[in-house]
CSV table of C-alpha atoms and ligand atoms in Angstrom, one decimal:
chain,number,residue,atom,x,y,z
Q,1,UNK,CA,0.0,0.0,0.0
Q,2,UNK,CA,1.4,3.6,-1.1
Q,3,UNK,CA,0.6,6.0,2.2
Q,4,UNK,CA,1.3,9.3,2.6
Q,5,UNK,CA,1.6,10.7,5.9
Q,6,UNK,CA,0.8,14.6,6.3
Q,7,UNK,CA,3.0,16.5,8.8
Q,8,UNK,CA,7.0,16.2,9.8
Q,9,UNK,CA,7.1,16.4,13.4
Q,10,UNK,CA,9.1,14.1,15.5
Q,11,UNK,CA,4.9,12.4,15.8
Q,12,UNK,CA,4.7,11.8,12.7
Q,13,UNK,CA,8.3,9.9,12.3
Q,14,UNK,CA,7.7,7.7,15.0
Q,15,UNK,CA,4.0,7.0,12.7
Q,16,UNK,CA,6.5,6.6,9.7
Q,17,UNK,CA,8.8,4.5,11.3
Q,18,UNK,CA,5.9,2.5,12.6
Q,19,UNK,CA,4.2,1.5,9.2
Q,20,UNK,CA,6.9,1.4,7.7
Q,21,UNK,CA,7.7,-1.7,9.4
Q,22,UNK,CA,5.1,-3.9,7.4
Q,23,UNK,CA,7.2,-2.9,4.1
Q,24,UNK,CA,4.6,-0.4,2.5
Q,25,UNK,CA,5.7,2.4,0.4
Q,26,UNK,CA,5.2,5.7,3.2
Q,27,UNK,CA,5.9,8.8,1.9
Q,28,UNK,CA,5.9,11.8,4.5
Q,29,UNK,CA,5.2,15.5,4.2
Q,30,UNK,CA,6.7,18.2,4.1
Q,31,UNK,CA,10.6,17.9,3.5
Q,32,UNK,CA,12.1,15.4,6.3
Q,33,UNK,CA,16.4,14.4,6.7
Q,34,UNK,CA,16.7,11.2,5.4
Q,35,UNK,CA,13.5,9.3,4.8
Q,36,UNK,CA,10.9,9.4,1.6
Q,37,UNK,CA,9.3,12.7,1.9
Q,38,UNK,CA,8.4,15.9,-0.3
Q,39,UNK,CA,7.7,19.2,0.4
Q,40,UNK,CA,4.6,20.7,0.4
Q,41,UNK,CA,2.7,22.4,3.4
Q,42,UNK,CA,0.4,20.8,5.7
Q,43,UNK,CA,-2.4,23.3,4.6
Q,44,UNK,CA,-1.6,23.3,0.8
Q,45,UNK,CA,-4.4,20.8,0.3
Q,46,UNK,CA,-4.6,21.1,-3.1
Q,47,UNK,CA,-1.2,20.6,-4.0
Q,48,UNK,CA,-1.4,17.4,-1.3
Q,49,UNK,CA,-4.0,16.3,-3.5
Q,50,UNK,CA,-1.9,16.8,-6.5
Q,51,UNK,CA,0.5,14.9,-5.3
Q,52,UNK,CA,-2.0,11.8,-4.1
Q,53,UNK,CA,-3.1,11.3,-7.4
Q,54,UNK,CA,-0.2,11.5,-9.2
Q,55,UNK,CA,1.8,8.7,-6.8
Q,56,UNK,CA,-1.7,6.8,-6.4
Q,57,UNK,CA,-1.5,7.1,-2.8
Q,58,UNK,CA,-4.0,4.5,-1.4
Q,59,UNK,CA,-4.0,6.0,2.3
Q,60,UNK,CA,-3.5,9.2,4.0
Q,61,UNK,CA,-2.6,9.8,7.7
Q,62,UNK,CA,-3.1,13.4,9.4
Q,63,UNK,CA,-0.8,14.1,11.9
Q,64,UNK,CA,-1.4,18.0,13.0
Q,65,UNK,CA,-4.2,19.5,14.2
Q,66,UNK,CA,-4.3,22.8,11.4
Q,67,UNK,CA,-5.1,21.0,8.2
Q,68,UNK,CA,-7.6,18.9,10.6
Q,69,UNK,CA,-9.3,21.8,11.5
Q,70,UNK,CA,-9.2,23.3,8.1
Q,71,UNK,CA,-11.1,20.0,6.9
Q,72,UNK,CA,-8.9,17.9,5.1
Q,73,UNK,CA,-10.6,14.6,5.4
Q,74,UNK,CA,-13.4,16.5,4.5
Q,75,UNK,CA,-11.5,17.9,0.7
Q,76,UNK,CA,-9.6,14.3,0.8
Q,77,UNK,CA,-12.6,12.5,1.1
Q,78,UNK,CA,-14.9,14.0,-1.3
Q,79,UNK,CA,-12.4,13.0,-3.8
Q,80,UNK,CA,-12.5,9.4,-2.9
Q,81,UNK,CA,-9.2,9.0,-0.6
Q,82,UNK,CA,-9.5,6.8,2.4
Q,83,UNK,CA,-8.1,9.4,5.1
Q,84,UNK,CA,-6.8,9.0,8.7
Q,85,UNK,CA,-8.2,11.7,11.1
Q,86,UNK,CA,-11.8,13.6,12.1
Q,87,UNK,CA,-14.0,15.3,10.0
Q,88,UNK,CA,-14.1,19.1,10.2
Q,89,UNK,CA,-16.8,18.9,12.2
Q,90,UNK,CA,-14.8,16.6,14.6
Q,91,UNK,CA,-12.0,18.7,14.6
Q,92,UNK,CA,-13.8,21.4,16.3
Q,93,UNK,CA,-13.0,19.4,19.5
Q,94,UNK,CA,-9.8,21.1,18.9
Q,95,UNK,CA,-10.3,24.1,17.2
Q,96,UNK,CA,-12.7,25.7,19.9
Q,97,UNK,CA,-12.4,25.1,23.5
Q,98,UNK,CA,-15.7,26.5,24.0
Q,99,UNK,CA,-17.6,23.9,21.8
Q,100,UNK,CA,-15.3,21.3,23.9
Q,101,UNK,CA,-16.3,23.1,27.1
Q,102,UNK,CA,-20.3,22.9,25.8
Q,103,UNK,CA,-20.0,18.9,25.0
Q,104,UNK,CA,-18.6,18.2,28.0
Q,105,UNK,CA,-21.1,20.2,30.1
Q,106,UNK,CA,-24.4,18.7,27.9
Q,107,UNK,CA,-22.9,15.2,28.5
Q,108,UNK,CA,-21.8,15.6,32.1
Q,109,UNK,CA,-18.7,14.9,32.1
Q,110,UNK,CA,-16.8,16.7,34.7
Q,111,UNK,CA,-14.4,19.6,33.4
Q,112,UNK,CA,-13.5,22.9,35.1
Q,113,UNK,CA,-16.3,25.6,35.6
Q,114,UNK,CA,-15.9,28.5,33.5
Q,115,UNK,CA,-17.6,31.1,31.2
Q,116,UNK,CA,-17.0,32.0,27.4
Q,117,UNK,CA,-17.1,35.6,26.2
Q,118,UNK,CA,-17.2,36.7,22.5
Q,119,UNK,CA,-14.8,39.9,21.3
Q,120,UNK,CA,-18.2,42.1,22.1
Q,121,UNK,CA,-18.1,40.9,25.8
Q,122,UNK,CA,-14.8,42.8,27.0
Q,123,UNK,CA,-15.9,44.2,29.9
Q,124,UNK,CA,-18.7,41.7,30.6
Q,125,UNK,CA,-15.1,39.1,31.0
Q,126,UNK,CA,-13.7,41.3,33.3
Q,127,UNK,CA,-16.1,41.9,35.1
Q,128,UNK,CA,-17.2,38.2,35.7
Q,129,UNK,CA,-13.5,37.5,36.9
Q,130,UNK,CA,-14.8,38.2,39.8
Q,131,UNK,CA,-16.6,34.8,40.1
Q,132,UNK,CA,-13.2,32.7,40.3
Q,133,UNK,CA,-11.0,32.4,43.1
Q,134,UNK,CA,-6.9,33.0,42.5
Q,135,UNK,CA,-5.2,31.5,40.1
Q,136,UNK,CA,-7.4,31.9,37.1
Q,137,UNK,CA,-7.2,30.2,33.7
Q,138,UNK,CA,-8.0,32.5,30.5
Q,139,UNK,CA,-7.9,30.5,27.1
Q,140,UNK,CA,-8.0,31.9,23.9
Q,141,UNK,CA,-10.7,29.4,22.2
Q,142,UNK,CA,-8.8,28.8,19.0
Q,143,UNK,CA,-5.9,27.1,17.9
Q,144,UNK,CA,-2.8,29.2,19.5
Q,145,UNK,CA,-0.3,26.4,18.5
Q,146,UNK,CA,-0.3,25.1,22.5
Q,147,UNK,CA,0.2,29.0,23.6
Q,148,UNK,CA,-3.3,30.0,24.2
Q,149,UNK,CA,-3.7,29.1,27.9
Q,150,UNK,CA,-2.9,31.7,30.6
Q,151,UNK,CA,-2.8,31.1,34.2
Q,152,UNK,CA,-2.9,33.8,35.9
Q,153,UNK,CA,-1.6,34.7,39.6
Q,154,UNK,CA,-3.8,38.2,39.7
Q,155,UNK,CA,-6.8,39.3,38.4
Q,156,UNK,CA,-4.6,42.1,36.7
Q,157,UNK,CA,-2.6,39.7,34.7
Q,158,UNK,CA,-5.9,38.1,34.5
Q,159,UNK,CA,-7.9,41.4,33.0
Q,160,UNK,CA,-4.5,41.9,30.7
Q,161,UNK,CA,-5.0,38.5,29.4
Q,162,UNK,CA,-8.4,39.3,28.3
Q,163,UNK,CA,-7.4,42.1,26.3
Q,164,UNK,CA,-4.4,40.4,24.8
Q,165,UNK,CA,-6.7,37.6,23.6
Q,166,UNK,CA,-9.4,40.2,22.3
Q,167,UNK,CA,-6.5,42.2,20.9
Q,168,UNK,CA,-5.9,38.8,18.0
Q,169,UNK,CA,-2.4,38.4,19.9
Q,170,UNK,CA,-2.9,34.9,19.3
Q,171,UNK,CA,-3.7,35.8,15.4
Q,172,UNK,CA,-7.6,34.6,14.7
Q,173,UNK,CA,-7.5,32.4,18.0
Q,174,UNK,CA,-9.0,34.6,20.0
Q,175,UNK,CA,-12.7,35.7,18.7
Q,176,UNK,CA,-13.5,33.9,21.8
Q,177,UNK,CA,-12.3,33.2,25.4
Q,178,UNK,CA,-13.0,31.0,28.4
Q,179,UNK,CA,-12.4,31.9,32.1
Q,180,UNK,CA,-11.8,28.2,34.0
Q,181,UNK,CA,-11.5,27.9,37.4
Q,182,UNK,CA,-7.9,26.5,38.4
Q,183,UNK,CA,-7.6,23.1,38.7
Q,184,UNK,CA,-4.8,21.3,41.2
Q,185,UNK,CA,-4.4,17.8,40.6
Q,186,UNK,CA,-2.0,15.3,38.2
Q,187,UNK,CA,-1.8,15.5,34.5
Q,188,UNK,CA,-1.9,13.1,32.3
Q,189,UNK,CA,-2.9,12.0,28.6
Q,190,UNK,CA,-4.8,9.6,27.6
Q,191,UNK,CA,-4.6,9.2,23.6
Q,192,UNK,CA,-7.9,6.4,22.2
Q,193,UNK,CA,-8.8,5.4,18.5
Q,194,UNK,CA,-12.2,6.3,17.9
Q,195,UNK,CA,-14.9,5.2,15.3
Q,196,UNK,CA,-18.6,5.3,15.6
Q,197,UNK,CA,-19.0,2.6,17.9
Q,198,UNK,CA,-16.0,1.8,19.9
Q,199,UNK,CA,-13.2,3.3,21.6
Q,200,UNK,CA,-10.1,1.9,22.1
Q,201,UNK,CA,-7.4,2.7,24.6
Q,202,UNK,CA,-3.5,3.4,23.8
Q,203,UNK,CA,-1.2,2.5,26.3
Q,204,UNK,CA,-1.0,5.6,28.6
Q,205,UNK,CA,2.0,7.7,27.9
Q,206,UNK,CA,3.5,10.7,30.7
Q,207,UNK,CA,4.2,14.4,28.9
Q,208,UNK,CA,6.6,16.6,30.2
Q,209,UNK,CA,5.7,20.1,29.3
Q,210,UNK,CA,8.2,23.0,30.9
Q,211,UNK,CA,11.4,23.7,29.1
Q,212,UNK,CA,13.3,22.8,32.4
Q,213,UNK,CA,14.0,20.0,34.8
Q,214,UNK,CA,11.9,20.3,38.1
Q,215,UNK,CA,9.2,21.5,35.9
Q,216,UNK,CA,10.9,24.8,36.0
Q,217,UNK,CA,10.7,27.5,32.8
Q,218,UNK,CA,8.2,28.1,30.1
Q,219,UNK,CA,5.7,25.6,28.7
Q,220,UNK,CA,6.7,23.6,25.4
Q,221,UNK,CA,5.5,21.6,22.9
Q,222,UNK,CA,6.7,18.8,25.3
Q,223,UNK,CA,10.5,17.9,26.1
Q,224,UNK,CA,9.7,13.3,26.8
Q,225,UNK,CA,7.9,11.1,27.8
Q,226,UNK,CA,7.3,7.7,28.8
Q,227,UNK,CA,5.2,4.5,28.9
Q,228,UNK,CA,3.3,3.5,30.5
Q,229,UNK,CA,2.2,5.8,33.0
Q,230,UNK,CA,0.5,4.2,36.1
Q,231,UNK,CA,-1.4,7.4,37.3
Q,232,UNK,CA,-4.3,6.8,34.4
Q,233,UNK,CA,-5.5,3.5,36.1
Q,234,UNK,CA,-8.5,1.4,34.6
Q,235,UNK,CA,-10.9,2.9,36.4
Q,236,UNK,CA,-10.1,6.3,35.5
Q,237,UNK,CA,-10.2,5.5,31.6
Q,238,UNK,CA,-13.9,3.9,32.1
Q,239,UNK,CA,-14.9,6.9,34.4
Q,240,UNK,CA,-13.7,8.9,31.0
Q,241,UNK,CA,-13.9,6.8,28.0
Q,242,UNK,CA,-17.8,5.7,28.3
Q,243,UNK,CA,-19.6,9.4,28.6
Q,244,UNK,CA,-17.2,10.7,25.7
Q,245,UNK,CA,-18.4,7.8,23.5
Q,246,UNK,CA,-22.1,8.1,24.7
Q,247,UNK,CA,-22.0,11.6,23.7
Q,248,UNK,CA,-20.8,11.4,20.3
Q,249,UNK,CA,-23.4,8.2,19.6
Q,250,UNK,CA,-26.0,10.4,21.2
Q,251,UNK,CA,-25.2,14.0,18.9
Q,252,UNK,CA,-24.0,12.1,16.0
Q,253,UNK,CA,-20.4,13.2,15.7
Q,254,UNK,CA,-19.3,10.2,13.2
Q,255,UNK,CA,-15.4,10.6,15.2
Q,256,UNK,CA,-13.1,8.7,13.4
Q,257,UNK,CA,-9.4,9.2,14.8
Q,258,UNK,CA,-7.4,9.7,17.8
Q,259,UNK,CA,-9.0,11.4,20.4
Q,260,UNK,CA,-6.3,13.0,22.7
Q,261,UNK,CA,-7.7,13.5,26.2
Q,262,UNK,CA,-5.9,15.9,28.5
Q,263,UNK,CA,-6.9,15.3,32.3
Q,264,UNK,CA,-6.4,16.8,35.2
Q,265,UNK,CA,-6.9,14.0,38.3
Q,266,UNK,CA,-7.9,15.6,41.4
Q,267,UNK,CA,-9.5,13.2,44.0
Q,268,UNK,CA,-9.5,10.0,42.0
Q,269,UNK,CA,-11.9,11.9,39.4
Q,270,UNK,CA,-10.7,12.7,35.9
Q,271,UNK,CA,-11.5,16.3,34.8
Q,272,UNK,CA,-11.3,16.7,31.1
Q,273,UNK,CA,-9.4,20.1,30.7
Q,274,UNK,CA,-9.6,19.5,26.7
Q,275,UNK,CA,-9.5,16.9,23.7
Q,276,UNK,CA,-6.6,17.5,20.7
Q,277,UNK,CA,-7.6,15.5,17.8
Q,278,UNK,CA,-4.6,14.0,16.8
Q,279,UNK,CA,-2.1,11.9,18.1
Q,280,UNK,CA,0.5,13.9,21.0
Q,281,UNK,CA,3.9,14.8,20.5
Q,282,UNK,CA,5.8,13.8,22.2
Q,283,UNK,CA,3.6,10.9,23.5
Q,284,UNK,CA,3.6,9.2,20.2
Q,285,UNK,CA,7.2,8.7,20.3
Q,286,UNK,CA,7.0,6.8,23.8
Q,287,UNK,CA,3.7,4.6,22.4
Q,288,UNK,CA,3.8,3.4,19.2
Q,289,UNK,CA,7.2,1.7,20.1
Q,290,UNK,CA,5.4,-0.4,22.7
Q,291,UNK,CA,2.7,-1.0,20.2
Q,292,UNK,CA,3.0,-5.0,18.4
Q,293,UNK,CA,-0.4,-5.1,16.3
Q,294,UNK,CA,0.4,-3.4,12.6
Q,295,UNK,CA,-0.5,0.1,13.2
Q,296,UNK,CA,-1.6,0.1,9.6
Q,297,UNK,CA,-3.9,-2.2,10.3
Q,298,UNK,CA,-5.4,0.0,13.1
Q,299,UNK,CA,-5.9,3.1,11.4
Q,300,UNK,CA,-7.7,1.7,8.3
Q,301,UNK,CA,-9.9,-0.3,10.5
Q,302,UNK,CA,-10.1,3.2,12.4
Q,303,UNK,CA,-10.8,5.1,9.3
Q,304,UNK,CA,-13.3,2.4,7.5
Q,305,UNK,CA,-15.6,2.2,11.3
Q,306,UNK,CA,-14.3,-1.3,12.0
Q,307,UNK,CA,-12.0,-0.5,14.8
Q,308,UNK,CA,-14.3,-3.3,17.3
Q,309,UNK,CA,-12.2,-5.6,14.9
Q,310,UNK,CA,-9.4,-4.8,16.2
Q,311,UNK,CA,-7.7,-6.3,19.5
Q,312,UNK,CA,-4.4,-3.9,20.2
Q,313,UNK,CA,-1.1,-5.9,21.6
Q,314,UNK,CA,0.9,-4.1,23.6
Q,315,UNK,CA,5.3,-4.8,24.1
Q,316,UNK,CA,5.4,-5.2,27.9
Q,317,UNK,CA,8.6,-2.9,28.2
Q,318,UNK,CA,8.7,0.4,29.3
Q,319,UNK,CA,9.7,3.3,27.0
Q,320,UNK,CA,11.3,6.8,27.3
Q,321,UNK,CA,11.4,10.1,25.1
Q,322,UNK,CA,14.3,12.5,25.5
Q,323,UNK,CA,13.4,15.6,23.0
Q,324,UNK,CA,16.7,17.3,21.9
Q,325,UNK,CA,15.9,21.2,21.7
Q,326,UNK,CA,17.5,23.9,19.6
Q,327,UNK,CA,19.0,27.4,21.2
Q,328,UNK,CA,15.9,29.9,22.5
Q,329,UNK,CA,13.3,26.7,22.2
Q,330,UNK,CA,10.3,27.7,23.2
Q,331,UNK,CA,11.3,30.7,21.7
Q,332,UNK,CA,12.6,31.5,18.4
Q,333,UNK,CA,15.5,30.0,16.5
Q,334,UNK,CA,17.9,32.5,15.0
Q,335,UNK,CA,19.3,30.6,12.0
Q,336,UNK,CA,22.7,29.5,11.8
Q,337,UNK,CA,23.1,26.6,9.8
Q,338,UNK,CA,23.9,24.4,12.4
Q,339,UNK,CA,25.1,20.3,11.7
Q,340,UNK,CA,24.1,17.6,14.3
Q,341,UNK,CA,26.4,15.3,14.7
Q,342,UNK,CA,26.3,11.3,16.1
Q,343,UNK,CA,23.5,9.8,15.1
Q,344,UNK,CA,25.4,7.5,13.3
Q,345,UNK,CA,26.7,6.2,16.5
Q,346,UNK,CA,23.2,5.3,18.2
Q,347,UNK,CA,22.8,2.0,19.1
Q,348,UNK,CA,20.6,0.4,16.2
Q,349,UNK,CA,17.7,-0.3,18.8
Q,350,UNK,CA,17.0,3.0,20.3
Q,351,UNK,CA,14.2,5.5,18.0
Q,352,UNK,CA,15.5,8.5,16.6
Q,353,UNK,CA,12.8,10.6,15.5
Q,354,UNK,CA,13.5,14.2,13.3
Q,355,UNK,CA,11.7,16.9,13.9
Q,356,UNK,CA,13.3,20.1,13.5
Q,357,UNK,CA,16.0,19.2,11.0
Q,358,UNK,CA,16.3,19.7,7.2
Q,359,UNK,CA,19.0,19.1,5.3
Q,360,UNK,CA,19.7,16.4,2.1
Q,361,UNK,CA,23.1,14.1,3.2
Q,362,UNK,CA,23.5,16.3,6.6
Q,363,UNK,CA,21.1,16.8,9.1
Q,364,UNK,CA,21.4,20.6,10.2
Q,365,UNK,CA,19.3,22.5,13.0
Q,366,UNK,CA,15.8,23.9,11.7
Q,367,UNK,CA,15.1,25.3,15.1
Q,368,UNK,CA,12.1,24.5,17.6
Q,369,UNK,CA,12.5,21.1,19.0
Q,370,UNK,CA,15.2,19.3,17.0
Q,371,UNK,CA,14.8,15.3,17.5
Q,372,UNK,CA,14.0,12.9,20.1
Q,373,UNK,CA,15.4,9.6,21.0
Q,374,UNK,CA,13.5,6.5,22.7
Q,375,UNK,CA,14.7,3.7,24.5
Q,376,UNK,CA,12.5,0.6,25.3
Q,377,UNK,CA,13.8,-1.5,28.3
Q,378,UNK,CA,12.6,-4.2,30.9
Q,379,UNK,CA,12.0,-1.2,33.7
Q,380,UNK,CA,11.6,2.3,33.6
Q,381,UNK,CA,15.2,3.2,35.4
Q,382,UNK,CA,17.2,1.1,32.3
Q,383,UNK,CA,15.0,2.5,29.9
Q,384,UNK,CA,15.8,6.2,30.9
Q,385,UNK,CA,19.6,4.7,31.5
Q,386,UNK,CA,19.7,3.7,27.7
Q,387,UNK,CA,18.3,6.5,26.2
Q,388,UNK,CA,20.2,9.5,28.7
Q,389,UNK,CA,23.2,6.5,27.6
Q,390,UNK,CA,22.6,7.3,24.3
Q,391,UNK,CA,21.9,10.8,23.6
Q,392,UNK,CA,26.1,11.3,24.8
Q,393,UNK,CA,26.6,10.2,21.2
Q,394,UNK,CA,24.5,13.0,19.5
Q,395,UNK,CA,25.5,17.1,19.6
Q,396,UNK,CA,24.7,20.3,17.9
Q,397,UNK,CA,25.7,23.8,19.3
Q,398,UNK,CA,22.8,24.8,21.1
Q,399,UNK,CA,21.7,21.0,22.1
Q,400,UNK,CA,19.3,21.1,25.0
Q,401,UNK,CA,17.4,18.9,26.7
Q,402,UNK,CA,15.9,17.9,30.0
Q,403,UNK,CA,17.9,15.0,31.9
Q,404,UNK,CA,14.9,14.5,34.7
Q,405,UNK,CA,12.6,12.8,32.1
Q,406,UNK,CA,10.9,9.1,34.1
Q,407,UNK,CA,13.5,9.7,36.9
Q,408,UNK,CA,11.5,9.0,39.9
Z,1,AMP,P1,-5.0,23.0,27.4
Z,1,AMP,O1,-4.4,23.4,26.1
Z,1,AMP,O2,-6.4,23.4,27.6
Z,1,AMP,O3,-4.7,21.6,27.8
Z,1,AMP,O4,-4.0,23.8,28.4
Z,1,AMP,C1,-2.6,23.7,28.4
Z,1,AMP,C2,-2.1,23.5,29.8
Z,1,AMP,O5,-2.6,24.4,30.7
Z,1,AMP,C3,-2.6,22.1,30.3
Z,1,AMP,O6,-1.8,21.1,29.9
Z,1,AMP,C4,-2.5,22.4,31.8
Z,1,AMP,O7,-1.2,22.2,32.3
Z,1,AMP,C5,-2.9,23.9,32.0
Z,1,AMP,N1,-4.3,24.0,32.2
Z,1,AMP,C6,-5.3,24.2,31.3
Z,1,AMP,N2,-6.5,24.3,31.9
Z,1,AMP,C7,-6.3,24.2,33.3
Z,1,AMP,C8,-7.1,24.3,34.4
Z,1,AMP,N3,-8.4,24.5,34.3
Z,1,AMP,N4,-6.5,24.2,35.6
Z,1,AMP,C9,-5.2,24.0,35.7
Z,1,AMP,N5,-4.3,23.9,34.7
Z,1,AMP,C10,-4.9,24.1,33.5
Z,2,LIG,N1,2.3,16.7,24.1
Z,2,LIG,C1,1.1,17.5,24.0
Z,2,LIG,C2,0.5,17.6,22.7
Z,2,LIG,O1,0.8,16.9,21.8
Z,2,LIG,O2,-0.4,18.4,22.6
């Protein structure tokens, strides 16, 4: 089968080098060091389009969340391509918290209180501050590209915030906000294949989303990871998993995908602080290593609504993500033409995934976060061992990288 896989993050290599081990032809979008890709956008559907016809690509995988949004199964589908990912309509799980925050609410399933405002409301938002206790969260509603969430400490950063958002700092995001109470508890993510009738699992997977060890510094895309991640027990995935599905039988939202759930456990009850609807990054990295069953397979079942076919087989070992980060990440990457060196001495069995790299014969630094390696061992500790073991071999000027990640 010819697949084409939409998105070069270090996700969407570890989904590459996951199919890619059943010996189909994957091609990956846009340009990525070293494996079968090309180079057109995420969101330039019709030359993606172009492109599927003219290879006869049989199946194409989403990985980000923009063209999802955008409604590129939708465009992909109306021209007779089988399609990995939500509906447009789906994807509004992740392109407006408040139509999360509504579902959730009309099905009961317990999130964090909070109002939405529309760019009309200013002072109506300020105003209603007011009603939440110290720290307050204020999310723009849109996609913000993982930036759009403030907590804030006063109800002047708070009342700032508002305006920002209102004030399209977060460029078309922010039409809308919420105000959300404050939630203390644990995070975690639980990541499910969904189709109509069923919803499966994944193993569960631990993010870690400040730049710094300690969970000290800004918040990132996510800096590792690892699997599996006791905290998200069985009970709290049936607590979760069963209303979600109800709901979208009950208002007819024909989900087919991942559905990425982000939690908050306070009191051995999940709070759903919001769905993505795509696979996580870097979560993916730390799963689909662990996972045995042909992920191919799994997202055509997923795609055709046949996913109660499917029984997923898990490896038993333990995996960890270590992200390797340019200079400034989270912030910008001044350019400078920078070559990573050492992959070549990686032990055969650890996962490199690129991310932010481009390049033809060298790999060379395209800013933001750069690569990631996994390690699969026995136990946690020897996983983490391998990998931190590992990543010695590898250097660019500017490297950084967490060395906390699974230590206990
Ligand atoms: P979101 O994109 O909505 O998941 O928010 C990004 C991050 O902000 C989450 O991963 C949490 O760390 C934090 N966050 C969001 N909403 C809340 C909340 N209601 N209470 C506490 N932390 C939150
Ligand atoms: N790791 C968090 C995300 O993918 O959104």
């Amino acid at each position: 089968m010819k697949v084409l896989i939409i998105g070069n993050g270090g996700r969407e290599s570890a989904i590459y080098q996951a199919l890619s081990k059943a010996g189909d032809e994957i091609w990956i979008t846009p340009h990525s060091f070293g494996i079968n890709s090309v180079d057109i956008p995420v969101t330039d559907t019709e030359r993606l389009l172009q492109f599927a016809d003219n290879n006869k690509i049989d199946f194409v995988v989403v990985g980000p969340e923009v063209p999802l949004v955008n409604g590129i199964v939708d465009d992909f589908t109306a021209k007779g391509y089988k399609i990995f990912g939500p509906n447009k309509k789906c994807a509004q799980f992740e392109g407006s918290k408040k139509f999360t925050k509504e579902f959730l609410m009309r099905n009961n399933i317990p999130t964090a209180k909070y109002l939405s405002f529309d760019k009309t409301q200013q002072a109506e938002a300020i105003s209603a501050l007011e009603k939440f206790s110290l720290p307050v969260v204020v999310k723009a509603d849109g996609l913000a590209a993982g930036k759009g969430v403030l907590i804030c400490e006063t109800y002047d950063s708070a009342e700032q915030a508002i305006i920002d958002i209102f004030n399209d700092t977060f460029k078309g995001a922010g039409e809308t906000l919420v105000i959300e109470e404050f939630l203390d508890g644990i995070e975690a993510s639980l990541l499910c294949f969904v189709d109509e009738n069923t919803i499966v699992p994944l193993e569960t997977a631990r993010d870690y989303k400040r730049i710094f060890n300690d969970d000290k510094g800004e918040n990132t895309g996510g800096m590792g990871g690892y699997s599996p991640n006791p905290i998200v027990t069985e009970d709290i995935k049936k607590l979760v998993l069963e209303p979600i599905l109800n709901g979208f039988k009950k208002e007819n939202f024909d989900y087919r995908g991942v559905l990425f759930i982000g939690l908050m456990i306070k009191d051995n009850t999940p709070y759903v602080l919001e769905f993505n609807v795509r696979f996580g990054d870097p979560e993916t990295q730390s799963v689909l290593p662990r996972l045995k069953t042909n992920l191919l397979d799994v997202l055509l079942a997923t795609a055709d609504g046949n996913l109660s076919n499917i029984n997923l087989e898990w490896d038993e070992r333990c995996s960890v993500t270590v992200v390797l980060a340019s200079a400034g990440y989270p912030k910008t990457y001044v350019e400078n033409n920078v070559q990573i060196s050492g992959l070549d001495l990686v032990d055969k069995d650890v996962i490199i995934c690129h991310a932010g790299t481009r390049g033809e014969t060298i790999p060379i630094v395209n800013g933001g976060r750069v690569l990631s390696l996994t390690a699969l061992a026995d136990t946690l500790d020897q996983a983490r061992k391998k990998v931190y073991n590992q990543i010695k071999n590898v250097s660019f000027d500017g490297m950084q990288y967490r060395t906390d990640i699974a230590k206990s």
